[in-house]
PDB file of N, CA and C in Angstrom:
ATOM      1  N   UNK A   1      -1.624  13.155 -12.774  1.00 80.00           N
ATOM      2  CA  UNK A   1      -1.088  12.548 -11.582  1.00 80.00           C
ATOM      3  C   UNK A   1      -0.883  11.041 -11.775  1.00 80.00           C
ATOM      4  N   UNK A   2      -1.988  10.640 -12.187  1.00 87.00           N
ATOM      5  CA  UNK A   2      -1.675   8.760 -12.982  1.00 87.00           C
ATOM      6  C   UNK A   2      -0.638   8.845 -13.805  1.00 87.00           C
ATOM      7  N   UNK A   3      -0.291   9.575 -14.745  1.00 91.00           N
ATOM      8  CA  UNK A   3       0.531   9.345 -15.683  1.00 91.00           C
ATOM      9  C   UNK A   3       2.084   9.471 -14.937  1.00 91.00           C
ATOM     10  N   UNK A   4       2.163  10.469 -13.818  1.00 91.00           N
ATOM     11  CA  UNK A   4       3.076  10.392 -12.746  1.00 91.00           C
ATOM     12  C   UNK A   4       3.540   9.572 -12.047  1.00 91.00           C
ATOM     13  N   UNK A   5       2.603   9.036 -11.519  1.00 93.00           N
ATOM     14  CA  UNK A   5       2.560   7.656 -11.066  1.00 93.00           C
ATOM     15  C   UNK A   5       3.210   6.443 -11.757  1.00 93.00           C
ATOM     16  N   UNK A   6       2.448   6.343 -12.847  1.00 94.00           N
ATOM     17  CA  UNK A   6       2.964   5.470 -14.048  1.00 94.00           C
ATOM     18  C   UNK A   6       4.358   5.299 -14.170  1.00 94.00           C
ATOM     19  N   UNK A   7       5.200   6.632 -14.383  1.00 95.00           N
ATOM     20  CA  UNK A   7       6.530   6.961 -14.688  1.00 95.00           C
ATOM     21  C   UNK A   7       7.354   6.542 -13.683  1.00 95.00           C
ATOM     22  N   UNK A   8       6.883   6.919 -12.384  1.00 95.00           N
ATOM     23  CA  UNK A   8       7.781   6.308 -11.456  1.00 95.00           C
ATOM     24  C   UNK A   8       7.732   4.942 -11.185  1.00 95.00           C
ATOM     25  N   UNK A   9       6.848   4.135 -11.148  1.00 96.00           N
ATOM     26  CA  UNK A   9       6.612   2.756 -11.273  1.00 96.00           C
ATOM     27  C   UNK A   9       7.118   2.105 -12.203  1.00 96.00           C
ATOM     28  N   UNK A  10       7.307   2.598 -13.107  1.00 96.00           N
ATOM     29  CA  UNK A  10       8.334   2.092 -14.461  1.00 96.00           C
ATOM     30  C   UNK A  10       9.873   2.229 -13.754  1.00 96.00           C
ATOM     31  N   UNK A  11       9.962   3.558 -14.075  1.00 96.00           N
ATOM     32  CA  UNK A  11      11.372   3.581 -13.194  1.00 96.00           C
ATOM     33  C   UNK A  11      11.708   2.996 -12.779  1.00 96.00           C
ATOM     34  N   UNK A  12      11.129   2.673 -11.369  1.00 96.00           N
ATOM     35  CA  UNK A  12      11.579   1.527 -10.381  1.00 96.00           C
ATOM     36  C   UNK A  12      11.293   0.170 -10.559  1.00 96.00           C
ATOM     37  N   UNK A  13      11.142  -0.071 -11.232  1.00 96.00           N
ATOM     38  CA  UNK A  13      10.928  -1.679 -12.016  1.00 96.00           C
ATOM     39  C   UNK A  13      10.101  -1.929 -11.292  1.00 96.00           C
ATOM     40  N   UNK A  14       8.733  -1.313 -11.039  1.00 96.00           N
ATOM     41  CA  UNK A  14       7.594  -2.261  -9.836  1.00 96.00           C
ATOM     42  C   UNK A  14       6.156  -2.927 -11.059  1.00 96.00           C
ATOM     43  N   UNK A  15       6.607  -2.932 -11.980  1.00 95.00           N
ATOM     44  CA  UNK A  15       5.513  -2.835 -13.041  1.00 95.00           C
ATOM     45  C   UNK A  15       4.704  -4.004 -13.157  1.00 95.00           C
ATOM     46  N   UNK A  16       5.335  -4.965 -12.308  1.00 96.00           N
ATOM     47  CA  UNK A  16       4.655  -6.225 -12.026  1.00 96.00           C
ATOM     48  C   UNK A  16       4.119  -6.452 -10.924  1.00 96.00           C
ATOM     49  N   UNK A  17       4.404  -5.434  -9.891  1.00 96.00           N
ATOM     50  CA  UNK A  17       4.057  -5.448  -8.344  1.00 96.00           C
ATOM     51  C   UNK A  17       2.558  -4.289  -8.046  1.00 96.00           C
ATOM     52  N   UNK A  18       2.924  -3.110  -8.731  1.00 95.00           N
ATOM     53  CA  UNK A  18       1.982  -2.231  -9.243  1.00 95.00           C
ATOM     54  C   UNK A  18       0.724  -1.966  -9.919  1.00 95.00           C
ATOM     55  N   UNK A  19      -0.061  -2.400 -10.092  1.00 92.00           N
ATOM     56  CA  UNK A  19      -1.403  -1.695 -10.270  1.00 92.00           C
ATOM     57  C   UNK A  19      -2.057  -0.650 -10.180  1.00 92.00           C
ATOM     58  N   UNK A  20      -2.235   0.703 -11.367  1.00 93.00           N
ATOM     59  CA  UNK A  20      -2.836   1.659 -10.842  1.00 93.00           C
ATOM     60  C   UNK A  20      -4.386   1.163 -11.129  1.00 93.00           C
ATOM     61  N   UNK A  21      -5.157   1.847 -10.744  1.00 92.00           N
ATOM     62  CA  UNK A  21      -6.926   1.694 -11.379  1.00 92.00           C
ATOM     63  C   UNK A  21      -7.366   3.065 -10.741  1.00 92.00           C
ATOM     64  N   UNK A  22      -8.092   3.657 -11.920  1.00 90.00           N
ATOM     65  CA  UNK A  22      -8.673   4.733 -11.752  1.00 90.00           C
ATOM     66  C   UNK A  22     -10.163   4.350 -11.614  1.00 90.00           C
ATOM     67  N   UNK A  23     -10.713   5.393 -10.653  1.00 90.00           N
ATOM     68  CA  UNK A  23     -12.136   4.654 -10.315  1.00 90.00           C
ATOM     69  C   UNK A  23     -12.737   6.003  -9.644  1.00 90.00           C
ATOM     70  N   UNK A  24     -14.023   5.838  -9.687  1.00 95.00           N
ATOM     71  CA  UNK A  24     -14.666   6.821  -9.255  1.00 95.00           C
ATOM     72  C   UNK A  24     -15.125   6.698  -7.677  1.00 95.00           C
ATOM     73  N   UNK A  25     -14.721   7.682  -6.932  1.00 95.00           N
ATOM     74  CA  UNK A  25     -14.254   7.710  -5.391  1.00 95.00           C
ATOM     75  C   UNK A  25     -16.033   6.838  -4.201  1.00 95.00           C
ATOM     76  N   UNK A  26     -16.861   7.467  -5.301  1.00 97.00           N
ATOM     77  CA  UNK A  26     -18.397   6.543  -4.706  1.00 97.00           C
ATOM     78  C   UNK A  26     -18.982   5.464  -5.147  1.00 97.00           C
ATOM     79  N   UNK A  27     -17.906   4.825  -6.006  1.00 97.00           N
ATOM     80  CA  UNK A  27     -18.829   3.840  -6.727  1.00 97.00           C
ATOM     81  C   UNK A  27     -17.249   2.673  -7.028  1.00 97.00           C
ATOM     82  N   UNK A  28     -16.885   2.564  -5.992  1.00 96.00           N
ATOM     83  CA  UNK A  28     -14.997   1.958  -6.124  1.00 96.00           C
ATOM     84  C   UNK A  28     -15.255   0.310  -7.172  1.00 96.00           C
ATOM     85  N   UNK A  29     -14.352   0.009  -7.726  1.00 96.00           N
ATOM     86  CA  UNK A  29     -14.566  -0.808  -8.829  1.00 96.00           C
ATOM     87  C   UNK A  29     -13.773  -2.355  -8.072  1.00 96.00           C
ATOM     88  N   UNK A  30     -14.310  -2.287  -7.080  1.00 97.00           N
ATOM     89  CA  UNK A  30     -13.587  -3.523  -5.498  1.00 97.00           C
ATOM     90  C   UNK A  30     -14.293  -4.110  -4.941  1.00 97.00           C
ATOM     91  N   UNK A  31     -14.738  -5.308  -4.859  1.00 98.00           N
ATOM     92  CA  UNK A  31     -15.341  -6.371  -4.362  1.00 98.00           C
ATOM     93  C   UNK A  31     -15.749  -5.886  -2.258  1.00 98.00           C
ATOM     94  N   UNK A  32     -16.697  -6.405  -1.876  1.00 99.00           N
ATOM     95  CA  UNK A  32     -16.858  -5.721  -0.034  1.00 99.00           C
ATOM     96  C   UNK A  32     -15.376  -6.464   0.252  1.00 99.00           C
ATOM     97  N   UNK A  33     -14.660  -5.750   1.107  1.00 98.00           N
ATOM     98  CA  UNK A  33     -13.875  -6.401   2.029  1.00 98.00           C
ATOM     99  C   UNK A  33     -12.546  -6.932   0.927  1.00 98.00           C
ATOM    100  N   UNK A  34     -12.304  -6.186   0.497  1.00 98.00           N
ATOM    101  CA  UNK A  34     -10.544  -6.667  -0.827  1.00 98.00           C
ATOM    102  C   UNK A  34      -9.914  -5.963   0.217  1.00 98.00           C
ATOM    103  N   UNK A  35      -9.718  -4.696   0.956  1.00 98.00           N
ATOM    104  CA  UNK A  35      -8.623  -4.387   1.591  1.00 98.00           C
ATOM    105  C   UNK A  35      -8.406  -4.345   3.333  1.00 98.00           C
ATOM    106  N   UNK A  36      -7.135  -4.250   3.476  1.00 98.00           N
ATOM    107  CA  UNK A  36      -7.121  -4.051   5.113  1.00 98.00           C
ATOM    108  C   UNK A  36      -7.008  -2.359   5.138  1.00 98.00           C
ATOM    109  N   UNK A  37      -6.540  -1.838   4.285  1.00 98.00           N
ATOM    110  CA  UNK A  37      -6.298  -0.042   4.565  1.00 98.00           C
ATOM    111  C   UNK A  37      -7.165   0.562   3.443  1.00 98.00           C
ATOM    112  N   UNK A  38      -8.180   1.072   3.712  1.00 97.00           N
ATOM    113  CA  UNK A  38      -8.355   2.378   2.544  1.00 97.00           C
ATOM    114  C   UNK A  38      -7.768   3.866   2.785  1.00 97.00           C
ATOM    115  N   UNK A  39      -7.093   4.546   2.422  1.00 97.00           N
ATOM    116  CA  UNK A  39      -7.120   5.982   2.338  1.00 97.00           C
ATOM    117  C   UNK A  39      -6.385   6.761   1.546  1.00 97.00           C
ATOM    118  N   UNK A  40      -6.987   7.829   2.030  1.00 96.00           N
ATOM    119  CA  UNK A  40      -6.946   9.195   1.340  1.00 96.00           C
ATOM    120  C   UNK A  40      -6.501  10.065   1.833  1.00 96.00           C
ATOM    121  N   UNK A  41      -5.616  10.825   0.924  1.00 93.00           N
ATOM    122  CA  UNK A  41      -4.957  12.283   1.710  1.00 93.00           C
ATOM    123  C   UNK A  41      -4.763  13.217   0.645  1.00 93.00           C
ATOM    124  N   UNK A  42      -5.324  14.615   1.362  1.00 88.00           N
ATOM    125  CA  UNK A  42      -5.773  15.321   0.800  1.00 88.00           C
ATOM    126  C   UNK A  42      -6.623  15.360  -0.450  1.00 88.00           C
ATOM    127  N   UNK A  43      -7.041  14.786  -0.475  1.00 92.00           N
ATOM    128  CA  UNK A  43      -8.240  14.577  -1.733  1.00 92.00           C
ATOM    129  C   UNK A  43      -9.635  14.600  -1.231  1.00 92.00           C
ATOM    130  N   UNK A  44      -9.990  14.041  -0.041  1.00 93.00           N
ATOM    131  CA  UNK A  44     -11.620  13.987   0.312  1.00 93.00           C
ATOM    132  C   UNK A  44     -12.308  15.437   0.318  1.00 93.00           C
ATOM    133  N   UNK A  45     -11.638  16.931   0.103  1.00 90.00           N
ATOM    134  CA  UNK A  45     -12.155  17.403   0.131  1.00 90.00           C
ATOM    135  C   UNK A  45     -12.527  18.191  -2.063  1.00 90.00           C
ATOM    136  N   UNK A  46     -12.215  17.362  -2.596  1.00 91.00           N
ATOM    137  CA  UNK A  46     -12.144  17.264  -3.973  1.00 91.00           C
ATOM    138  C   UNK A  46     -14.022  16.895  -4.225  1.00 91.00           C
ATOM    139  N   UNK A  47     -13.988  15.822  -3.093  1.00 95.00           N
ATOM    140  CA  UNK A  47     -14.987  14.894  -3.860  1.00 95.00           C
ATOM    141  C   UNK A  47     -16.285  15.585  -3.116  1.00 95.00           C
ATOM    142  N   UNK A  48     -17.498  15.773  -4.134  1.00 96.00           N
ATOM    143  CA  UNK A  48     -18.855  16.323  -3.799  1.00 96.00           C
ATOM    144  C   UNK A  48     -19.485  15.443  -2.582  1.00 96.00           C
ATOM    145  N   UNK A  49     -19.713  14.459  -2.756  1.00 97.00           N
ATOM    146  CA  UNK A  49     -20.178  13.460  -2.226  1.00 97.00           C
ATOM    147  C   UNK A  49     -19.193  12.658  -0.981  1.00 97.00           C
ATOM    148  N   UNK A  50     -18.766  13.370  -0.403  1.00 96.00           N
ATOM    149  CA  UNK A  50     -17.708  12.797   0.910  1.00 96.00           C
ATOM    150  C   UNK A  50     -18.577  11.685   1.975  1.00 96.00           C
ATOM    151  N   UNK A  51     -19.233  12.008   2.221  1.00 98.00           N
ATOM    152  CA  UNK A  51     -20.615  10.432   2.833  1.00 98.00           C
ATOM    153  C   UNK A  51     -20.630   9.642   2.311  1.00 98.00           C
ATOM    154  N   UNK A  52     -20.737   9.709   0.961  1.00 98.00           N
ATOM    155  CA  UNK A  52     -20.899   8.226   0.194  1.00 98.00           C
ATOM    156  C   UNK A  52     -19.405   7.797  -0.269  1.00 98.00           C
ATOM    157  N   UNK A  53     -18.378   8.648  -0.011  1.00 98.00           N
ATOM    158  CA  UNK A  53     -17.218   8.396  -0.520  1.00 98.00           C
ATOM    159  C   UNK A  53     -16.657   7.643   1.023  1.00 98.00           C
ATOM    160  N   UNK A  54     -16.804   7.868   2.017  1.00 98.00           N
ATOM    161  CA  UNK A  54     -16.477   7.733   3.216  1.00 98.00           C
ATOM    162  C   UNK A  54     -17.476   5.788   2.944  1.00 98.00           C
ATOM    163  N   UNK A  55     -18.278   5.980   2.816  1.00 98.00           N
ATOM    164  CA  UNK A  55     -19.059   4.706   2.611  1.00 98.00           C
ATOM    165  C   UNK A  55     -18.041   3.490   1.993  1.00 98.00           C
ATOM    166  N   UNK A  56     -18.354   4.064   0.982  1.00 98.00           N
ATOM    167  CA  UNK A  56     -17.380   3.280   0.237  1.00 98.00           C
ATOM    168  C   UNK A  56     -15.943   2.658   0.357  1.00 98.00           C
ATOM    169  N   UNK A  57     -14.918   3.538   0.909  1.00 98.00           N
ATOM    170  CA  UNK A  57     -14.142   3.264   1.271  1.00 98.00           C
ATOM    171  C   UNK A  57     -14.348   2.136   2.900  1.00 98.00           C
ATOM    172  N   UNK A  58     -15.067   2.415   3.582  1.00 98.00           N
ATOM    173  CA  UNK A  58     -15.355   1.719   4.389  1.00 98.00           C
ATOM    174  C   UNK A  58     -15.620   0.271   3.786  1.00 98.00           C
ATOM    175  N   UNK A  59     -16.832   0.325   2.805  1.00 98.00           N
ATOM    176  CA  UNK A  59     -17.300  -1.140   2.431  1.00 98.00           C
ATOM    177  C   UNK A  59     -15.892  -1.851   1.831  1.00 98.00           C
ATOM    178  N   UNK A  60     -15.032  -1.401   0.833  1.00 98.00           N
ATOM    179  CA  UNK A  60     -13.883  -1.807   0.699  1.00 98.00           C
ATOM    180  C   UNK A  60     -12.883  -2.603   1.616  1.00 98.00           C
ATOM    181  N   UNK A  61     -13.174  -2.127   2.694  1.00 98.00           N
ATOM    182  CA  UNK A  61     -12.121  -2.273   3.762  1.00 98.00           C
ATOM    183  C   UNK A  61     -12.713  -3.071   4.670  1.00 98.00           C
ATOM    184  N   UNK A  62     -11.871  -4.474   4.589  1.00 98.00           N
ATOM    185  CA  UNK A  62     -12.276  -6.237   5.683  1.00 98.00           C
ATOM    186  C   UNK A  62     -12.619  -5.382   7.161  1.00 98.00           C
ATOM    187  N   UNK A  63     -12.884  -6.216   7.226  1.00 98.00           N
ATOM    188  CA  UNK A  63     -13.595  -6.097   8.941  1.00 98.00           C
ATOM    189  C   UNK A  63     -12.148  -6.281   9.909  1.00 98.00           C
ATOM    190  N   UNK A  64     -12.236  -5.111  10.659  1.00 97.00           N
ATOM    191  CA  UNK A  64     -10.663  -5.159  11.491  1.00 97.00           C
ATOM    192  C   UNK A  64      -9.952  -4.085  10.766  1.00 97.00           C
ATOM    193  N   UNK A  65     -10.334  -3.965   9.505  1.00 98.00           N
ATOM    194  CA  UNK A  65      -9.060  -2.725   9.016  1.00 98.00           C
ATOM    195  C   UNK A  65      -9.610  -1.281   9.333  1.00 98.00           C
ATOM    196  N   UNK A  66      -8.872  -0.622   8.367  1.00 98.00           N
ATOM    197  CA  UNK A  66      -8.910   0.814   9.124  1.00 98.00           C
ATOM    198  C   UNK A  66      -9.180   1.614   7.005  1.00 98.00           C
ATOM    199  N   UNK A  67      -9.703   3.024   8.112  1.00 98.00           N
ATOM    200  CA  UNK A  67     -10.423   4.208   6.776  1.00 98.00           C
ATOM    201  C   UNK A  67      -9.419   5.099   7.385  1.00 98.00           C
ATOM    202  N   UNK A  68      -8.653   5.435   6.998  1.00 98.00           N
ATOM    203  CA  UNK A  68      -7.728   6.905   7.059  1.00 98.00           C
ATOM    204  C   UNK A  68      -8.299   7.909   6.237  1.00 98.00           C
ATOM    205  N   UNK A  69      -7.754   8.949   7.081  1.00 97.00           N
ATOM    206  CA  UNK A  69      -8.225  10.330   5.912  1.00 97.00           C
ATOM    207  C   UNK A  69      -7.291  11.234   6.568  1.00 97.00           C
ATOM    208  N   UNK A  70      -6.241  11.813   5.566  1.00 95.00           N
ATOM    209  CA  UNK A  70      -5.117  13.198   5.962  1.00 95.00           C
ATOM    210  C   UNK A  70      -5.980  14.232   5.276  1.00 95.00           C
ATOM    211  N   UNK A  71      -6.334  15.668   6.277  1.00 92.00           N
ATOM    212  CA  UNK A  71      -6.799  16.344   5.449  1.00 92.00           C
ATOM    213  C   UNK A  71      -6.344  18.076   6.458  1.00 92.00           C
ATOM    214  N   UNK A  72      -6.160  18.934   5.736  1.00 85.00           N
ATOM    215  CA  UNK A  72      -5.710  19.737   5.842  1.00 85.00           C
ATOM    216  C   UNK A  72      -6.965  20.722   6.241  1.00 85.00           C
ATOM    217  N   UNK A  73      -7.373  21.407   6.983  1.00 86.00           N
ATOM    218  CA  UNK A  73      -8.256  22.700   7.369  1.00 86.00           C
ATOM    219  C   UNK A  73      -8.136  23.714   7.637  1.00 86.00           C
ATOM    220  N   UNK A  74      -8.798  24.918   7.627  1.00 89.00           N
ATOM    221  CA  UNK A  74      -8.146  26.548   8.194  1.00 89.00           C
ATOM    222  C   UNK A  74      -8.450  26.417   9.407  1.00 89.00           C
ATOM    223  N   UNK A  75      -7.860  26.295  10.355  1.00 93.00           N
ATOM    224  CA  UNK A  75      -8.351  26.505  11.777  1.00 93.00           C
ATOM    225  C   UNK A  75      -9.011  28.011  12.110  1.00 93.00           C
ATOM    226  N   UNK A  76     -10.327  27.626  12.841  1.00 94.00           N
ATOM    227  CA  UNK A  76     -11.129  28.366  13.602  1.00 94.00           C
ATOM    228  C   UNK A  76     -10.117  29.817  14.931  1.00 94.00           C
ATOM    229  N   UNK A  77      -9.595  29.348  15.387  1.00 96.00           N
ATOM    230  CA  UNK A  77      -8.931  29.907  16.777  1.00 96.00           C
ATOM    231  C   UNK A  77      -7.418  30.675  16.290  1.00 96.00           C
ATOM    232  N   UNK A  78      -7.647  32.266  16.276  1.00 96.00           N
ATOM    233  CA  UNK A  78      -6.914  33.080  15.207  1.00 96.00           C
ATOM    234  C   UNK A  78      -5.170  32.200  15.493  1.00 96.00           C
ATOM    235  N   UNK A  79      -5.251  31.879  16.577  1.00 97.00           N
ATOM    236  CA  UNK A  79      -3.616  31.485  16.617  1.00 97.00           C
ATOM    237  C   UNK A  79      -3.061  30.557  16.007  1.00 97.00           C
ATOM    238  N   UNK A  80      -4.052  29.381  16.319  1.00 96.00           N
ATOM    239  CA  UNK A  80      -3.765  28.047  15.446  1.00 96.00           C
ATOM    240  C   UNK A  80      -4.093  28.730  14.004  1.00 96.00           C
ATOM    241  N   UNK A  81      -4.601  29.786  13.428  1.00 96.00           N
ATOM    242  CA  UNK A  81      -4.414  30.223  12.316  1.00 96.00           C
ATOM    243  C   UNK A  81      -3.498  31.023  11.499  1.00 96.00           C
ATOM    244  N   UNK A  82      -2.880  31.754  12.650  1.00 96.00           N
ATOM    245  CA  UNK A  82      -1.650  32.091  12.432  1.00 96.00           C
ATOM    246  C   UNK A  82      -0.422  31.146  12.254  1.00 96.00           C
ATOM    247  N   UNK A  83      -0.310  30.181  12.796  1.00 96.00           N
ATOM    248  CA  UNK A  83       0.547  29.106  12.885  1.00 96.00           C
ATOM    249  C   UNK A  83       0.445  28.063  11.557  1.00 96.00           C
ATOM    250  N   UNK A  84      -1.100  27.718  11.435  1.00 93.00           N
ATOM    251  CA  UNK A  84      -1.075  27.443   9.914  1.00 93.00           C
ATOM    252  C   UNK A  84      -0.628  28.069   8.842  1.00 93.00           C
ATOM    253  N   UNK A  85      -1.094  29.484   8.990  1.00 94.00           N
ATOM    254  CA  UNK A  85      -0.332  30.170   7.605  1.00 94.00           C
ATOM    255  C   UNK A  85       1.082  30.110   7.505  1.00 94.00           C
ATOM    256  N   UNK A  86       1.775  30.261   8.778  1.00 95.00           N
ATOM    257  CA  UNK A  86       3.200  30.259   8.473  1.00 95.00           C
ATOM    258  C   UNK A  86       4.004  29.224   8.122  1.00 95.00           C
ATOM    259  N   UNK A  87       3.343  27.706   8.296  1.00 92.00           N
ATOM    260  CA  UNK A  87       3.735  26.815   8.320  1.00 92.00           C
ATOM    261  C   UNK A  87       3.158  26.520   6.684  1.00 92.00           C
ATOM    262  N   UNK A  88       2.258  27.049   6.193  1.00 90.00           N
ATOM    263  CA  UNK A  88       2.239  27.160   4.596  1.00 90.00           C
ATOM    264  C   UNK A  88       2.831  28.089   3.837  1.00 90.00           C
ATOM    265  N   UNK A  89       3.395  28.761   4.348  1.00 93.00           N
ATOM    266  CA  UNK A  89       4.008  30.477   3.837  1.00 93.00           C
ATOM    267  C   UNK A  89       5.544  29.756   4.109  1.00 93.00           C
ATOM    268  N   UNK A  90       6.136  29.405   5.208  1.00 94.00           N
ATOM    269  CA  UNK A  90       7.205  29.120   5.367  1.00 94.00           C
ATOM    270  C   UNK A  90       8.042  27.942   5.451  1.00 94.00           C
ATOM    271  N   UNK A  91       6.899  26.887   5.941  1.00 94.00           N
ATOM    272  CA  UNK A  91       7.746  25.689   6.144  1.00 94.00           C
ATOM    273  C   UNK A  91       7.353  24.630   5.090  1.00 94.00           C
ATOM    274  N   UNK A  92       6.495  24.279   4.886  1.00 91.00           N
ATOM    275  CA  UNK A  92       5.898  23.664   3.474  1.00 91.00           C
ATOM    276  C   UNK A  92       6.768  23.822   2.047  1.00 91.00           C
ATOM    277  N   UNK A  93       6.918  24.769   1.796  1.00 93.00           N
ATOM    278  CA  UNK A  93       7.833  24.870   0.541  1.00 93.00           C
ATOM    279  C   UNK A  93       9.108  24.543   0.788  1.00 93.00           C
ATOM    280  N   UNK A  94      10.004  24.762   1.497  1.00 94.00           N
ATOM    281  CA  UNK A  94      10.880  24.639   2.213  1.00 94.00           C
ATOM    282  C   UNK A  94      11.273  22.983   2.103  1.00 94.00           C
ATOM    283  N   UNK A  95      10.075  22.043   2.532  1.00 92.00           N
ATOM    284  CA  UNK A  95       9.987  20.629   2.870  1.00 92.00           C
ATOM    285  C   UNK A  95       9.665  20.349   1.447  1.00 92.00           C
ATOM    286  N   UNK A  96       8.902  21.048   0.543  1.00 89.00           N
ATOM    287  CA  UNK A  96       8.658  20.400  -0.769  1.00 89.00           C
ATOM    288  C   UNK A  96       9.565  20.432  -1.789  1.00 89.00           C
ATOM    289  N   UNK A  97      10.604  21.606  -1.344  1.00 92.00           N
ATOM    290  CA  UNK A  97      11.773  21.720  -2.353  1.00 92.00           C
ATOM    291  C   UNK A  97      12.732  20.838  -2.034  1.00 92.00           C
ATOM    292  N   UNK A  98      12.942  20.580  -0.675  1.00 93.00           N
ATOM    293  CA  UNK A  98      13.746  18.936  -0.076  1.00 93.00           C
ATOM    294  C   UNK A  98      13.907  17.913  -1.057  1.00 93.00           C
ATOM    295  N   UNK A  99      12.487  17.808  -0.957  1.00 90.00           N
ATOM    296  CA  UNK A  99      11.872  16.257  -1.147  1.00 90.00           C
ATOM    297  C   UNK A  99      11.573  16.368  -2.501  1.00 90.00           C
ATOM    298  N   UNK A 100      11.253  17.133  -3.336  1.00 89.00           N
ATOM    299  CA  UNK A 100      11.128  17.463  -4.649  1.00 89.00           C
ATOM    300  C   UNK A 100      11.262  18.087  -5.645  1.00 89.00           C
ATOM    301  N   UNK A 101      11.938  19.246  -5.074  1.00 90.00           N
ATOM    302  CA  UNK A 101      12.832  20.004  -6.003  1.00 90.00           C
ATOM    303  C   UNK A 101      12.018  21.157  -6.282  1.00 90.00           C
ATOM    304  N   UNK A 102      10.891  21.013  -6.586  1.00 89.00           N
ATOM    305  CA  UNK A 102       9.521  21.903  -6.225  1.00 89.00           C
ATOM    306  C   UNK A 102       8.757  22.999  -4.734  1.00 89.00           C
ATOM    307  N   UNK A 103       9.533  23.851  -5.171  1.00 87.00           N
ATOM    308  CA  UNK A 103       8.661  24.539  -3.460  1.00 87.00           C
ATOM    309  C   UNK A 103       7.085  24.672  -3.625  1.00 87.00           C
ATOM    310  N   UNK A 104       6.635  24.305  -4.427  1.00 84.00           N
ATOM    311  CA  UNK A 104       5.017  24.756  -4.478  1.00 84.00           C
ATOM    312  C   UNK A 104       4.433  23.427  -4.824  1.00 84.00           C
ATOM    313  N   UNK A 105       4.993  22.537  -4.669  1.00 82.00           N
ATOM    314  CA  UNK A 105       4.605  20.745  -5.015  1.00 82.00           C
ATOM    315  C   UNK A 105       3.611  20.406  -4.009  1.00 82.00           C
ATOM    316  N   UNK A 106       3.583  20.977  -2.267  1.00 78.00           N
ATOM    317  CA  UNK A 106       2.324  20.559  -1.559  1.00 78.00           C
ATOM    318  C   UNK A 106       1.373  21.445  -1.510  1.00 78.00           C
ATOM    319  N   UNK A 107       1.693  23.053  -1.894  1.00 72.00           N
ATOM    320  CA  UNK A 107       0.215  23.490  -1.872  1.00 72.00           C
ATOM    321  C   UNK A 107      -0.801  23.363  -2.858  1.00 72.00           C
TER     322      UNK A 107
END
């Protein structure tokens, strides 16, 4: 996914604007308070340690900013579960082949 990253950042000539850093999600390699936004989408449920990852991202983030987190769940209540599946069965690929040429790029 870095190396993905990489490629398109080249591409687009951002290679001076850009910085990737790979870092481990509980132990962030960032001074308290370097950002106004931390987040994450779809990934917090990757990481073992989501408390201390939630921590962290917090300590990162100045006083006044904000911790986002996009994260995807099976809903409990059979309907809203029905509605999820179809919207992963049907509309998701649909939107990923759009946008990427890939129908199976968001699941």
């Amino acid at each position: 996914m870095v190396a993905k990253a990489r490629r398109k950042i080249e591409k687009k000539g951002l290679c001076s604007r850009i910085r990737l850093i790979e870092g481990d999600a509980v132990s962030l390699p960032f001074a308290d308070g370097s950002f106004d936004v931390a987040a994450i989408a779809f990934g917090i449920r990757n990481i073992p340690d989501r408390i201390e990852a939630l921590r962290e991202m917090t300590r990162v983030v100045a006083a006044g900013g904000q911790v986002m987190v996009l994260e995807m769940v099976l809903p409990r209540h059979r309907l809203f579960r029905r509605i999820y599946h179809f919207y992963l069965s049907k509309i998701l690929p649909r939107l990923a082949q759009a946008f990427t040429g890939n129908p199976g790029a968001y699941l």
